[in-house]
mmCIF file of C-alpha atoms and ligand atoms in Angstrom:
data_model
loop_
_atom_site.group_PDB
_atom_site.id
_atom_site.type_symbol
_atom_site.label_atom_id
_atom_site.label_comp_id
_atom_site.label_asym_id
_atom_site.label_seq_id
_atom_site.Cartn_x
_atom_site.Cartn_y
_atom_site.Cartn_z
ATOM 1 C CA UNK A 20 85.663 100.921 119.311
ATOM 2 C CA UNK A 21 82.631 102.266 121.290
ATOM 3 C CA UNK A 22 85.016 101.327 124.582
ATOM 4 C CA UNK A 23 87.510 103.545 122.978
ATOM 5 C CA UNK A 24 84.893 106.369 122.801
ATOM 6 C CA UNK A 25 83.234 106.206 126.119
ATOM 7 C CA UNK A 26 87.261 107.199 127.311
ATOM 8 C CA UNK A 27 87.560 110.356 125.551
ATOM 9 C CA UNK A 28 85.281 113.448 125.975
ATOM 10 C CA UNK A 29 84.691 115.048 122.635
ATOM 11 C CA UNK A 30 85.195 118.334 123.187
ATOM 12 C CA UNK A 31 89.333 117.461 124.050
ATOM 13 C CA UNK A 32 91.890 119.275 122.092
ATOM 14 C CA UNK A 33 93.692 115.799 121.375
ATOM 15 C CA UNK A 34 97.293 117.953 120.320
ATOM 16 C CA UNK A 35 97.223 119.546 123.297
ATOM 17 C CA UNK A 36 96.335 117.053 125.622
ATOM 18 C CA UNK A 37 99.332 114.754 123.790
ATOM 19 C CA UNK A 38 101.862 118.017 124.571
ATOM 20 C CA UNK A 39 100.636 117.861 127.710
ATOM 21 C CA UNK A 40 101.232 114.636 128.385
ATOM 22 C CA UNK A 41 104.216 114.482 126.807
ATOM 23 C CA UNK A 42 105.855 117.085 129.667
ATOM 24 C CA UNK A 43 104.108 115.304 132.378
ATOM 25 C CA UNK A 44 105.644 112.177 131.455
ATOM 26 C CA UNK A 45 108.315 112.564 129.898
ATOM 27 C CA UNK A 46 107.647 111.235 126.493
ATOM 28 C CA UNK A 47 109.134 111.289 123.135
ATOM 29 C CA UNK A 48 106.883 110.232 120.636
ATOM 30 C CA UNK A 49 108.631 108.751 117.395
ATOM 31 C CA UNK A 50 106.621 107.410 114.540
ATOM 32 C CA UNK A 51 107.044 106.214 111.152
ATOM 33 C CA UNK A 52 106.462 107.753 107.563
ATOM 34 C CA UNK A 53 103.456 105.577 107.161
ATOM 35 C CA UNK A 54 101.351 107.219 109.808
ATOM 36 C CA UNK A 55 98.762 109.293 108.857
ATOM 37 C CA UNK A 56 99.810 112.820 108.509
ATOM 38 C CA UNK A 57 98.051 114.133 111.996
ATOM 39 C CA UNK A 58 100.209 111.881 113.624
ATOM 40 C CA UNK A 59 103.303 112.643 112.068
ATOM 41 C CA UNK A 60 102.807 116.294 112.545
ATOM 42 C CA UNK A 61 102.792 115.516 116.340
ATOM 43 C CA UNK A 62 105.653 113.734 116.631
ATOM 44 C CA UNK A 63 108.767 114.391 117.995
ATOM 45 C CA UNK A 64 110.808 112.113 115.491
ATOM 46 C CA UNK A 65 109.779 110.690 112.122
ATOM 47 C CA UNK A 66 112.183 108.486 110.035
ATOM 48 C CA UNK A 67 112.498 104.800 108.666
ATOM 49 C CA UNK A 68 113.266 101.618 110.598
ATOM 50 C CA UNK A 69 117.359 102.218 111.107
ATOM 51 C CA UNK A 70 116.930 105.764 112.012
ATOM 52 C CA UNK A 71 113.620 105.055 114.945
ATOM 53 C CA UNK A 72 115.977 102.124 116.446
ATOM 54 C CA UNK A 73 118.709 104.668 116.595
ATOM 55 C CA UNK A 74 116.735 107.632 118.086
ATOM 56 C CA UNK A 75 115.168 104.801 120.238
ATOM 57 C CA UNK A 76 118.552 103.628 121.518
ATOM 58 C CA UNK A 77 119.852 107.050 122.537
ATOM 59 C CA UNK A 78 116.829 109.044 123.986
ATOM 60 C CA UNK A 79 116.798 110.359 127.614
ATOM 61 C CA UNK A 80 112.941 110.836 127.668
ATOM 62 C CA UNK A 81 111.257 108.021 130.243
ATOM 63 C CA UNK A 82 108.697 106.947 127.879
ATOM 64 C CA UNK A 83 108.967 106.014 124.274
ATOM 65 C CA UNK A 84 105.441 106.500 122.433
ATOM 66 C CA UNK A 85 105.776 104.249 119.105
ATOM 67 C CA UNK A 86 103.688 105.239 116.534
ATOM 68 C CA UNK A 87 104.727 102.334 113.753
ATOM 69 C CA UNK A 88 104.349 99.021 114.331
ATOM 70 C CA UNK A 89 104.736 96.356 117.608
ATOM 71 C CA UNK A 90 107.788 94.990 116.347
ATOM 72 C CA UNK A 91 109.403 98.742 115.816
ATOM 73 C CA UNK A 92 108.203 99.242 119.256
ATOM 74 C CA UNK A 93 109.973 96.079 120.151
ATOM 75 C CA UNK A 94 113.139 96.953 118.983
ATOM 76 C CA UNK A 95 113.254 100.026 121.111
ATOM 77 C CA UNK A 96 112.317 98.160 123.922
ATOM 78 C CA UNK A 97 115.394 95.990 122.894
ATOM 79 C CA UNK A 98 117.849 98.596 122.348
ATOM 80 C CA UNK A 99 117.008 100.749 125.912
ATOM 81 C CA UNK A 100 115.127 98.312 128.056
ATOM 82 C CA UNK A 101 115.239 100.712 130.859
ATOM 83 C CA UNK A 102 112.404 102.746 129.235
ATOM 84 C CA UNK A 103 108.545 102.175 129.443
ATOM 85 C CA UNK A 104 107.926 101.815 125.773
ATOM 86 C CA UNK A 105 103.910 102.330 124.829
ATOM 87 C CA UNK A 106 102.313 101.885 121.470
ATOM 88 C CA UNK A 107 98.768 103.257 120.567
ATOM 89 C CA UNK A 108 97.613 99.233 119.479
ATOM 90 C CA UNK A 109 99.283 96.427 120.095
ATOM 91 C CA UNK A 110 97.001 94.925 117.271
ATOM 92 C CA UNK A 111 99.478 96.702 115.042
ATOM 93 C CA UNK A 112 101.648 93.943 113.478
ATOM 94 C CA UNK A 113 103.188 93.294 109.891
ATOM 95 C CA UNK A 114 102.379 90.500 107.266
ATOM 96 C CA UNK A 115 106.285 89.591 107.366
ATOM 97 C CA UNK A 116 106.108 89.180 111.284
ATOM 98 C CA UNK A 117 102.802 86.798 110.751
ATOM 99 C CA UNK A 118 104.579 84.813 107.823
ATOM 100 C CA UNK A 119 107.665 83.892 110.120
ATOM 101 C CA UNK A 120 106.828 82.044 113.226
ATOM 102 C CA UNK A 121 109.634 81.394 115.579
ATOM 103 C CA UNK A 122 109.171 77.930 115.772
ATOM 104 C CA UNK A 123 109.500 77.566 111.598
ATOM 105 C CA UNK A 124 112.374 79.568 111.322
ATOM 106 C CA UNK A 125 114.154 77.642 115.194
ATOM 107 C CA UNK A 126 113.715 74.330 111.962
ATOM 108 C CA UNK A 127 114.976 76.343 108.982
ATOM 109 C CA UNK A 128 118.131 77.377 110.899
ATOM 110 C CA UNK A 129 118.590 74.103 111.956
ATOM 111 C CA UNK A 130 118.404 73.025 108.487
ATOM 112 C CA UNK A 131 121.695 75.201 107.632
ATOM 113 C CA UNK A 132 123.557 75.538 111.026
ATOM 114 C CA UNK A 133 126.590 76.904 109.471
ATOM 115 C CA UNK A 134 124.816 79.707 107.757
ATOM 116 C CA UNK A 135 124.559 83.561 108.445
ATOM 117 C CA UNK A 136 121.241 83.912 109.676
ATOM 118 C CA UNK A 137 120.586 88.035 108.293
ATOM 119 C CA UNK A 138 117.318 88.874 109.531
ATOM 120 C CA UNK A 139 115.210 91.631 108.279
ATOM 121 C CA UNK A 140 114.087 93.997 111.193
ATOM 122 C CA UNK A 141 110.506 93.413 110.273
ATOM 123 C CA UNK A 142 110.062 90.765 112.763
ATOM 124 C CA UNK A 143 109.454 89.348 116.232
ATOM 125 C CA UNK A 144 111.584 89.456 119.544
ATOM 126 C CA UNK A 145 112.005 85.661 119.517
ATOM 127 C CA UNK A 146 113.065 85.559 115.483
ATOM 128 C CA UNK A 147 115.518 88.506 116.275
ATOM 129 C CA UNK A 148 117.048 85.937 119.266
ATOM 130 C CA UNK A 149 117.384 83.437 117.182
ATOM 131 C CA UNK A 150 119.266 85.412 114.445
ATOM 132 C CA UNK A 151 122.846 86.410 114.116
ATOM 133 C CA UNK A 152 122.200 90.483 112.730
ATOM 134 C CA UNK A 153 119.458 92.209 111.877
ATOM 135 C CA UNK A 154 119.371 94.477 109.180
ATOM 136 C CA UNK A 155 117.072 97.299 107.577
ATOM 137 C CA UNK A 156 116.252 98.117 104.044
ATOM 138 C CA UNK A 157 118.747 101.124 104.555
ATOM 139 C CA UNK A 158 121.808 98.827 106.010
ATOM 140 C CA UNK A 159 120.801 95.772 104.294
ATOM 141 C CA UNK A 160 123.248 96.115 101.474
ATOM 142 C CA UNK A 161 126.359 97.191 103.451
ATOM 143 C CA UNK A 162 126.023 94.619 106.243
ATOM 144 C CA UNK A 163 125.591 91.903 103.550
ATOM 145 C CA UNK A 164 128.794 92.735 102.127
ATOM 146 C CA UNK A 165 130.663 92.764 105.122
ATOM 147 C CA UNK A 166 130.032 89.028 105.852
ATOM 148 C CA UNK A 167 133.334 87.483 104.834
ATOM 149 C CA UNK A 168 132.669 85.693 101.079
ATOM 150 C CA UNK A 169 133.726 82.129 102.492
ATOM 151 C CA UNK A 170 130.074 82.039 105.117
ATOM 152 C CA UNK A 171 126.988 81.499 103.480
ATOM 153 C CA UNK A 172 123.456 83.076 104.352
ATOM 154 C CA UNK A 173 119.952 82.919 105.336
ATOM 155 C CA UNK A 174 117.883 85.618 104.770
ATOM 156 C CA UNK A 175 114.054 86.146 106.352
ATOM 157 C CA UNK A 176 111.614 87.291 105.799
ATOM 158 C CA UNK A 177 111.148 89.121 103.503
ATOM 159 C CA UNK A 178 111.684 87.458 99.717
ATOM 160 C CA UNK A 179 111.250 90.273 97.708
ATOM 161 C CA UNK A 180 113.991 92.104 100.320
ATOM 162 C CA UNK A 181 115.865 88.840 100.054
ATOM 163 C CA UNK A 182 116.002 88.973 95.796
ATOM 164 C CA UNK A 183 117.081 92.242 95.740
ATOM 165 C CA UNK A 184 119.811 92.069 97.760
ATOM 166 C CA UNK A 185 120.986 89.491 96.065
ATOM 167 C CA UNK A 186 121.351 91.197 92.785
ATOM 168 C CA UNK A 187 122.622 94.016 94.901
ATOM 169 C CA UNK A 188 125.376 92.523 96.569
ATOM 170 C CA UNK A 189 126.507 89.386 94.196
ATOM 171 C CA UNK A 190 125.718 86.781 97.605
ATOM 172 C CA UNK A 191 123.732 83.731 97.673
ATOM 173 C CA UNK A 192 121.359 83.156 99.738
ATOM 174 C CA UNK A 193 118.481 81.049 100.978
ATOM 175 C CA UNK A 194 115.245 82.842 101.481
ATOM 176 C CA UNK A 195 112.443 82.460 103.560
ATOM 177 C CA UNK A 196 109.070 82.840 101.649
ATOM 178 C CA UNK A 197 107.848 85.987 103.475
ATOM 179 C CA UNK A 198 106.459 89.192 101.649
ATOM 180 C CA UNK A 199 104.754 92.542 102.319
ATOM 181 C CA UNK A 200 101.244 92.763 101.672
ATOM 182 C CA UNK A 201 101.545 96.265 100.676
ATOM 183 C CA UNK A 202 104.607 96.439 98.474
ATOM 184 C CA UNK A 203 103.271 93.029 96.634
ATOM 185 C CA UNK A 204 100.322 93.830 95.792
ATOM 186 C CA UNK A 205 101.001 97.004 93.724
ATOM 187 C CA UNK A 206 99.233 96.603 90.595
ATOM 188 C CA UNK A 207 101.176 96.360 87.885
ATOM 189 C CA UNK A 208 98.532 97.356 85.436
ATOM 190 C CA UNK A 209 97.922 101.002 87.006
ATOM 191 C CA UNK A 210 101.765 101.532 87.137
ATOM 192 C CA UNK A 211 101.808 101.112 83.638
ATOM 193 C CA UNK A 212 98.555 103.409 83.204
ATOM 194 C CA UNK A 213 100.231 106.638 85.701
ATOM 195 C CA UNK A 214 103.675 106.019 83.647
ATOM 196 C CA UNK A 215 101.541 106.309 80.231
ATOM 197 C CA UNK A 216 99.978 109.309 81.620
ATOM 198 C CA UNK A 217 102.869 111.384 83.129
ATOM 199 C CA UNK A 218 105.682 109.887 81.067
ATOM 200 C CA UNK A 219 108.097 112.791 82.890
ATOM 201 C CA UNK A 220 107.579 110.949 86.243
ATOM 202 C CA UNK A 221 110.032 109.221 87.881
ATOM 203 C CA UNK A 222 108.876 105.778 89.338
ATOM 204 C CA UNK A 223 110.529 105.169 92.956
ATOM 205 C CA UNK A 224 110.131 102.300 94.812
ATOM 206 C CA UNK A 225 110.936 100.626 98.414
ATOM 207 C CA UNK A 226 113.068 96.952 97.943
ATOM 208 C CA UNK A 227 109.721 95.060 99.494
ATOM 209 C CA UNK A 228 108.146 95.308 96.243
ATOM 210 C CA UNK A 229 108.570 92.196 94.005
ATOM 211 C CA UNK A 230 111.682 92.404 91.354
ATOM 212 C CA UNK A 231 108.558 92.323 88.410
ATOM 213 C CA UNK A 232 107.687 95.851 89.555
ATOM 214 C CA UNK A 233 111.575 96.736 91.150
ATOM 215 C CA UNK A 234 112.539 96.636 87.431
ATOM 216 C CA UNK A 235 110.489 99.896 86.384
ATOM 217 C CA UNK A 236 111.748 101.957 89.000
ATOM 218 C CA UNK A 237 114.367 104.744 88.499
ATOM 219 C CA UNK A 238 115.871 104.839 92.034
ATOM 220 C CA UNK A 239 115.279 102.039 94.997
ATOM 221 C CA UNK A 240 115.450 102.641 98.382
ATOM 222 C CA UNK A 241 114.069 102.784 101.774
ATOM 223 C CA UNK A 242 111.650 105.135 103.042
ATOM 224 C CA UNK A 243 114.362 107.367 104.512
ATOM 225 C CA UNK A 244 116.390 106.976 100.942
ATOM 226 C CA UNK A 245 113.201 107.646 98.663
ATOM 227 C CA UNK A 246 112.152 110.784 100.801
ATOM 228 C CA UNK A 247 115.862 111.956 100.228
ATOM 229 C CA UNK A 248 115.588 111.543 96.686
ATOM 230 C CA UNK A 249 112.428 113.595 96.372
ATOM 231 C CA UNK A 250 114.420 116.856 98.190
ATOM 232 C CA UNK A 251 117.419 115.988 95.752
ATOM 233 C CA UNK A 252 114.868 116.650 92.815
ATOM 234 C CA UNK A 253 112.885 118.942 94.032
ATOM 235 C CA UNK A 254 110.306 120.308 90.886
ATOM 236 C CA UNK A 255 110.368 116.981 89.681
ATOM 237 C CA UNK A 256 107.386 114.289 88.946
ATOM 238 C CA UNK A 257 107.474 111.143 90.798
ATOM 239 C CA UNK A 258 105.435 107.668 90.686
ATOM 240 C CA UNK A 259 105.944 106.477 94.395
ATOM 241 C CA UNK A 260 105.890 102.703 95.280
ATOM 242 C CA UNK A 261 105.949 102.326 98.665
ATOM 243 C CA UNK A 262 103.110 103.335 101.626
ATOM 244 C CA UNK A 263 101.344 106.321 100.536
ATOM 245 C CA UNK A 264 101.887 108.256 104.258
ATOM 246 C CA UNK A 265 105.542 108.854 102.936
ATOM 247 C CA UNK A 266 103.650 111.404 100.714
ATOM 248 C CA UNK A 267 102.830 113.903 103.153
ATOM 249 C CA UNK A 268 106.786 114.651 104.078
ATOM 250 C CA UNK A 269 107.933 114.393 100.518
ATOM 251 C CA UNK A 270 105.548 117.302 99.987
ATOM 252 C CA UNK A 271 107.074 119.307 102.598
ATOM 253 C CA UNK A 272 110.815 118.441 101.244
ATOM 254 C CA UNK A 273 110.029 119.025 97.863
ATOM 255 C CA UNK A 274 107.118 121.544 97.721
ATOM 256 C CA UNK A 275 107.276 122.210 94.248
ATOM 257 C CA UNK A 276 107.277 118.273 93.345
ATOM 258 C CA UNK A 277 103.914 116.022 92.125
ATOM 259 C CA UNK A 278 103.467 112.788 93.641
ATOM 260 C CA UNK A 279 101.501 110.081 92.279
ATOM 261 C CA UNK A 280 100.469 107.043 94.510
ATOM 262 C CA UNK A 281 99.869 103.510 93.231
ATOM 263 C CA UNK A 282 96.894 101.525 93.798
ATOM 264 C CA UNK A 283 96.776 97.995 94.949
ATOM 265 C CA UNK A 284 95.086 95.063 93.528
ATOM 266 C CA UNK A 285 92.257 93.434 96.075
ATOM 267 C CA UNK A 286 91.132 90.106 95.914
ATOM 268 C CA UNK A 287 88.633 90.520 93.459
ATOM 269 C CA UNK A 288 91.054 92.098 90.725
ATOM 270 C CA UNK A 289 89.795 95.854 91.534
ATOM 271 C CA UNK A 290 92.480 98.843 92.287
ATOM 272 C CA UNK A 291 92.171 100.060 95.992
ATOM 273 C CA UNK A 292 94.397 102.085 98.123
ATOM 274 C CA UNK A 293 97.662 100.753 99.505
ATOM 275 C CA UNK A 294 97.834 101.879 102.837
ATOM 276 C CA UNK A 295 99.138 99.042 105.260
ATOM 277 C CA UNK A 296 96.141 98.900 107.823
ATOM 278 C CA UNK A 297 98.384 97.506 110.578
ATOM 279 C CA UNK A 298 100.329 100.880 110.144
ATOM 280 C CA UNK A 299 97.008 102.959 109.805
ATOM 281 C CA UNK A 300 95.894 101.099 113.386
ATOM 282 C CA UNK A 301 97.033 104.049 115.184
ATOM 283 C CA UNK A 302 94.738 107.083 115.771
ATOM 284 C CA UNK A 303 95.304 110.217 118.335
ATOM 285 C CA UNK A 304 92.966 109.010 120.190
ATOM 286 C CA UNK A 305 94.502 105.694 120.645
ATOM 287 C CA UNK A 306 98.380 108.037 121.445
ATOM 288 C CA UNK A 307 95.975 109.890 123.807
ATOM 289 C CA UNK A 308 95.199 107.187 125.739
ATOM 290 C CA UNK A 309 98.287 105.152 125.735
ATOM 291 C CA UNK A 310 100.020 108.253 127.137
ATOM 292 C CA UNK A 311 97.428 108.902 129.643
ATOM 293 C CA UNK A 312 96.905 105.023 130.650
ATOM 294 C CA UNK A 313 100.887 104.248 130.315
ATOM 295 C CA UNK A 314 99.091 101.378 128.314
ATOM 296 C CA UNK A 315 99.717 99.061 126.309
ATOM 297 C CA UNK A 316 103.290 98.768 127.223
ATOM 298 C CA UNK A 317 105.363 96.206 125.245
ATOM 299 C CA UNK A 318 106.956 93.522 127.716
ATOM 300 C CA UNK A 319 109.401 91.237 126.714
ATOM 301 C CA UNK A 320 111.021 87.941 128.233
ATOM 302 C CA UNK A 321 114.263 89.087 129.604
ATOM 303 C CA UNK A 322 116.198 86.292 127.980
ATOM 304 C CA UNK A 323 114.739 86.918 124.579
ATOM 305 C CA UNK A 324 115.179 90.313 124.955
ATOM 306 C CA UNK A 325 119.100 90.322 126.066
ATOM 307 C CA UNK A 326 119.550 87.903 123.073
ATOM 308 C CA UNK A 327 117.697 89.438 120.661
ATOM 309 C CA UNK A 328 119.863 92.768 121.572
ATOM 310 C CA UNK A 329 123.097 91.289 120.413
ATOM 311 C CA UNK A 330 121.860 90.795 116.952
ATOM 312 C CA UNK A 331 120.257 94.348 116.600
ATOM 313 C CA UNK A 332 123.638 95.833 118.490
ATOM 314 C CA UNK A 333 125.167 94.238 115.267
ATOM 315 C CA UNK A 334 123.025 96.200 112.926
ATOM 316 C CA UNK A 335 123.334 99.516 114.774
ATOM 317 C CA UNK A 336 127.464 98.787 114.135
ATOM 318 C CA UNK A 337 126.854 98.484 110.488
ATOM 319 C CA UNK A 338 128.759 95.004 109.981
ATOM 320 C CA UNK A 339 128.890 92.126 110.857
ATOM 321 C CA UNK A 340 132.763 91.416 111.684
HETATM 322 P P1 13P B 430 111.931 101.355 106.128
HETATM 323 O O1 13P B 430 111.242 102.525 106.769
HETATM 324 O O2 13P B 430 113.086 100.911 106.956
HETATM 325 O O3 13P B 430 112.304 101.631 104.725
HETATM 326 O O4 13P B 430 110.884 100.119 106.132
HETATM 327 C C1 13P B 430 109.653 100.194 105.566
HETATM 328 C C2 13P B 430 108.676 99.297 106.215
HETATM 329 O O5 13P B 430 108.230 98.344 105.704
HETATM 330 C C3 13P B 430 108.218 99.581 107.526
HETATM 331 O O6 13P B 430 107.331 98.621 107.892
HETATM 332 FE FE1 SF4 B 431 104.673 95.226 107.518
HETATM 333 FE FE2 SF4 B 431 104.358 95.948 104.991
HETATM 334 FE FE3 SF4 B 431 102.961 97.188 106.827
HETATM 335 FE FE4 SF4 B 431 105.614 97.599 106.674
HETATM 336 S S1 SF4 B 431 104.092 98.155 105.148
HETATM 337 S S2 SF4 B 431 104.421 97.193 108.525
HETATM 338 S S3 SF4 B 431 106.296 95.581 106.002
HETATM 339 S S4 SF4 B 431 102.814 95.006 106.310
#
């Protein structure tokens, strides 16, 4: 960190030095909902999973800033490989990346080679190669239907995800034992407590949370799908179950709305925030330099990369016939 600070004068007007950069280089700088709310005020594009490979996929700018998560930036790399694609720290990964290594899940689709292998996007370049689609928590459900009724399915990572969709879609299928570990560890007991307290709320929750805290929620849906809701209802109360960054656009949608986040459980039994710390990685300084350095840059095999575009190209057609 003190390396970090010996790069950046102090006095720096880090917005301005971003637009700047931006110009100079090109950029377009997309991030996520759960970035912190200086970040997402100086991007170009905010928006869930499905919508940042889509804007990824069709940009003209020369560099892609990604202000999410490496395997987010991965996917845009994937979808546009012409493009230099930087992302503030590549230390910024994802529990369900970690809990799926590709040599684990090479076995488990070896174990039912004339499955569907339906892949959550929320993992790595080589998983994605070795997977038949990809899907997102906002295509998930559609995709999953359109795989004709005589194929059965794999589903990774995510088992929570996974669960859901089952119930969602009437299909079997085998799960990999991968979760979140912000939408698991919610705690139950505090849900209960903000529902006691603002009985008017309504509780809305991303599919990554387990189906024991899934079954108090009023509406389910991705980030993109529970910010949507919020505008639909705008004046209403809501108890939100997902990343607490979302907050700071549902305010904007639906200024005359409360929003209540929900602490997490730690280790030792005692509520703390649920912010995902991979997500909360990224600073301005860190989009400072990353624009200014053209570093990190995410580099993929080729081979990985070419295969790991056919299953994504899938997803961004919405079906898998
Ligand atoms: P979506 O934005 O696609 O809903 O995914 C949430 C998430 O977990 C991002 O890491
Ligand atoms: Fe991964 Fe969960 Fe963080 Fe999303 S919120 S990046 S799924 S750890």
């Amino acid at each position: 960190m003190a390396e970090l600070h010996s790069q950046i004068d102090p006095y720096l007007d880090l917005e301005s030095e971003i637009l700047k950069l931006k110009k100079e280089k090109n950029a377009i700088i997309l991030a996520h909902y759960y970035q912190d709310s200086e970040i997402q005020d100086i991007a170009d594009f905010i928006g869930d999973s499905f919508e940042l490979s889509k804007k990824a996929k069709d940009t003209d700018a020369e560099m892609i800033v990604f202000c999410g998560v490496k395997f987010m930036a991965e996917a845009a790399l994937i979808l546009n490989p012409d493009k230099k694609v930087v992302i503030p720290d590549m230390k910024a990964g994802c529990s369900l990346e970690d809990s799926c290594p590709p040599h684990l899940f090479k076995q488990f689709r070896e174990k039912y080679p004339d499955h569907v292998a339906v892949t959550y996007i929320n993992c790595s370049a080589e998983i994605k190669a070795l997977s038949d689609i990809i899907v997102t928590s906002s295509s998930a459900e559609k995709i999953i239907k359109s795989i004709p009724k005589d194929k059965q399915i794999i589903f990774a990572p995510d088992k929570h995800l996974g669960n859901y969709l089952i119930k969602k879609t009437g299909r079997d299928m085998v799960l990999w034992n991968g979760s979140c570990v912000v939408h698991e560890n919610f705690s139950e007991r505090e849900l209960i407590r903000l529902k006691m307290h603002h009985s008017n709320a309504s509780i809305i929750a991303h599919p990554e949370c387990p189906v024991s805290l899934l079954e108090y929620a009023d509406f389910i849906g991705s980030t993109s799908a529970l910010l949507n809701y919020t505008k639909e209802h705008n004046g209403g109360e809501f108890i939100v179950l997902t990343e607490p960054g979302i907050i700071y656009q549902m305010h904007k949608v639906s200024p005359d709305s409360n929003f209540h986040d929900v602490p997490s459980l730690n280790k030792s039994g005692c509520a703390t925030c649920s912010e995902c710390h991979f997500m909360k990685m990224n600073t301005l300084e860190k989009i400072y330099l990353c624009m200014k350095n053209s570093a990190p840059e995410i580099v993929l095999d080729p081979q990985i990369r070419d295969k790991a575009k056919l299953s994504l190209d899938r997803m961004l057609q919405g079906s898998y016939v």
